[in-house]
Amino acid sequence: MGRGILRIYLGAAPGVGKTYAMLSEAHRRVERGTDCVVAFVEHHDRPRTEVMLHGLELLPRRELEYRGSVFTEMDVDAVLERAPAVALVDELAHTNVPGSRNAKRWQDVEELLRAGIDVISTVNIQHLESLGDVVESITGVRQRETVPDEVVRRADQIELVDMSPQALRRRMAHGNIYRPDKMDAALSNYFRPGNLTALRELALLWVADRVDEYLQQYRGEHNIRTTWQARERIVVGLTGGPEGRTLIRRASRMAAKGSGSEILAVYIARSDGLTSASPKELAVQRTLVEDLGGTFHHVIGDDIPAALLEFARGVNATQIVLGSSRRKTWQYIYGPGVGATVARESGPDLDVHIVTHEEVAKGRGLPMARGARLGRARIIWGWLVGVVGPVLLAVVLRSMEDAPGLANDVLLFLFLTVAAALLGGVRPALASAAVGSMLLNYWFTPPTHTLTVQDPENLVAIVIFFAVAVAVSSVVDLAARRTHQAARLRAESEILSFLAGSVLRGETALDALLDRVRETFAMESVALLERRSDVEPWTCAGSVGPAPVTRPDDADVDMPVGDNMALALSGRVLPAEDRRVLGAFAAQAAVVLDRQRLVGEAEQARRLAEGNRIRTALLAAVSHDLRTPLAAIKAAVSSLRSDDVAWSDEDEAELLEGIEDGADRLDHLVGNLLDMSRLQTGTVTPLIREIDLDEVVPMALGGVPEGSVDLDIPETLPMVAVDPGLLERVVANIVENAVKYNPGQEPVAVAASALGGRVELRVVDRGRGVPDEAKERIFEPFQRYGDAPRGAGVGLGLAVSRGFAEAMGGTLDAEDTPGGGLTMVLTLTAAPGGIRAEAELPARATS
């Protein structure tokens, strides 16, 4: 069974008539005898839409209960079991109620299509996923229900249901869309004329792009190369010269005369990278064409006219804009030029405009010769082998008594020609072929010492030698050039692979990247320069190497990155073919710099947010947790100082005890606040020394009630390297916290054990525990878990404890207690070779 056909009615806004059009299509199909059912249609109490449901088969919906309410959704199983030819499914972007077969309705539709059922559906332009931000900026409303663009693009048929904003607002005012109580709010908010006009244009443009995709697909399937002038597309051919700006502006004026025209600027570079184009000028022209609403394209092609025409026909362009040639008169010996060739070969379907400019006939740079890549030494050796070599060979052969024969002489001269091609390229090889032919004719073909040839066979041999020499030298030179290009492309691919890998890995070391640039291009120094505007001086964002330049103008090579950033290199002038890879490095350097700054700003913002949160929590703590014991102390002191009440000794003792308890609470709270402040500012400096746990832990249990803790520290436990004062504070905080949340049936267990070079102290309670997602949150400052009462602390105990533990080189983590509860695990570093001293207290004690 084949896949079903999807037809979508696309609208710009609710109420344009998508559902009505869908139901009308269903009635037409039913009248033609098509098996058509309504799988899910929502009429929203609109009378005209509800009437259209009459006469159509409605499938039952599935009822789902969610949060105490009952909702209805499309019953996919019922539709599949009914297996109609066509199913109507309204609101393609709808999100199904939790518990449904699929999360989204378009996924339900996909199941129906896979089952071979044709589906007719509806969707509004604002529900397309890619347009969410655009619609929000227009209407101020963020659409929560969306459908992927690809789902709609894959539809076999898309029909736009259009309506003018004025007609839609009239329909709204007549009560055909919303109930009267919602009408005024809708008309003054979402359904404003400006909003509807913008949404309508958005829908029209999206459908137009979809139609253009259909057209391109059809032209490709039928191999249609001629231009169909359904839409004005103007291609601007750029050379990288300063005349490009004039061409772009001229094309923009031409496009402005026709609505919907497009501008496509294209720069064609040779595959060998040899070009006289200015990268800085190309960057400016790219920005200009994008500012004018066009697009910039970079195309590789050795035959520039053919590549330009191929690109223009590929995008179904109607016009090509080129500049008048910058060649001087004598340079036309190289050919008629790009403009003349394009105009001659464009055919009747493409109009070619030649635009004059200020650079006409001012000359242009010639392509760099291959000799620049081979090097001067190789070229000299090529000429020596190609010109001097045949002369020396002729002298040697003439001095031999037994001549090897004309055939072998020809082969020896041919060998020198091939060697000259390998060393110096095709020109020394051609010279070698010419010199060798003359020497063979003069010295080795009778009559000798003349340039005449008596035997026709010898003449044929010399001609064949020259032809073979020319052909072989050309092939060898071509192979050498291809080998050079392959080696270069491999090196470029490795470099680009490194850059791509650094992007994926998120590497942010700017100095490392600049050092890689210096190493790759063998430069003395590399600097990344930037400035805020064109009138401000350049500043160095990063550099490597001695004496980096401070201005791009002072560099041997500068690669612009946008308008206000440049990569400046000193050491030597790079050939044009190296600038492509250098441009990739420059772009990556800008990305790395931006990433570094964003990371710094994010860290600064995080610190500010953390500081603000701590300040807010501290104010809350001061306003309540610190004021509560102060209020109790003040009340007790005021009572004791009162003259009109005669307090008994028991009452005075109780009031004094309340004052002491309040002072202790204040001391504990202020101590935790000061400790947290020290941790935040990084001023905690532990004094590490070796000590036994049983010397510190019992002292930390002084603040808990007797019998609430069961202590178990083995005698064989090694000593630990800690700060005794900090360790006592850590143990006291976590034990007091455990006792506070322990229900009381069993005492809190404090047990120690050794594991390798670590010592673990476990504090185990049998409280209600902490879920996994909150185990890290309880160590954050000013955090109380659950329903801890106010006045029970400011939520700093565990945060201070973890901070002190980490300052001593240890860790503090929370684990679940088997059977229920929470276990705090304090891990400390065992002293190297520490020997346990005799315990002053019993190994097992109850406090």
mmCIF file of C-alpha atoms in Angstrom, residues 368-376 379 575 577:
data_model
loop_
_atom_site.group_PDB
_atom_site.id
_atom_site.type_symbol
_atom_site.label_atom_id
_atom_site.label_comp_id
_atom_site.label_asym_id
_atom_site.label_seq_id
_atom_site.Cartn_x
_atom_site.Cartn_y
_atom_site.Cartn_z
ATOM 1 C CA MET A 368 50.264 34.633 -10.974
ATOM 2 C CA ALA A 369 52.453 32.358 -13.076
ATOM 3 C CA ARG A 370 52.940 28.779 -12.088
ATOM 4 C CA GLY A 371 56.600 29.532 -11.668
ATOM 5 C CA ALA A 372 55.797 31.380 -8.470
ATOM 6 C CA ARG A 373 54.669 28.076 -7.006
ATOM 7 C CA LEU A 374 57.616 26.041 -8.341
ATOM 8 C CA GLY A 375 60.277 28.313 -6.952
ATOM 9 C CA ARG A 376 63.200 30.048 -8.631
ATOM 10 C CA ILE A 379 62.831 26.954 -12.768
ATOM 11 C CA PRO A 575 50.307 34.234 -2.391
ATOM 12 C CA GLU A 577 45.968 30.899 -2.991
#
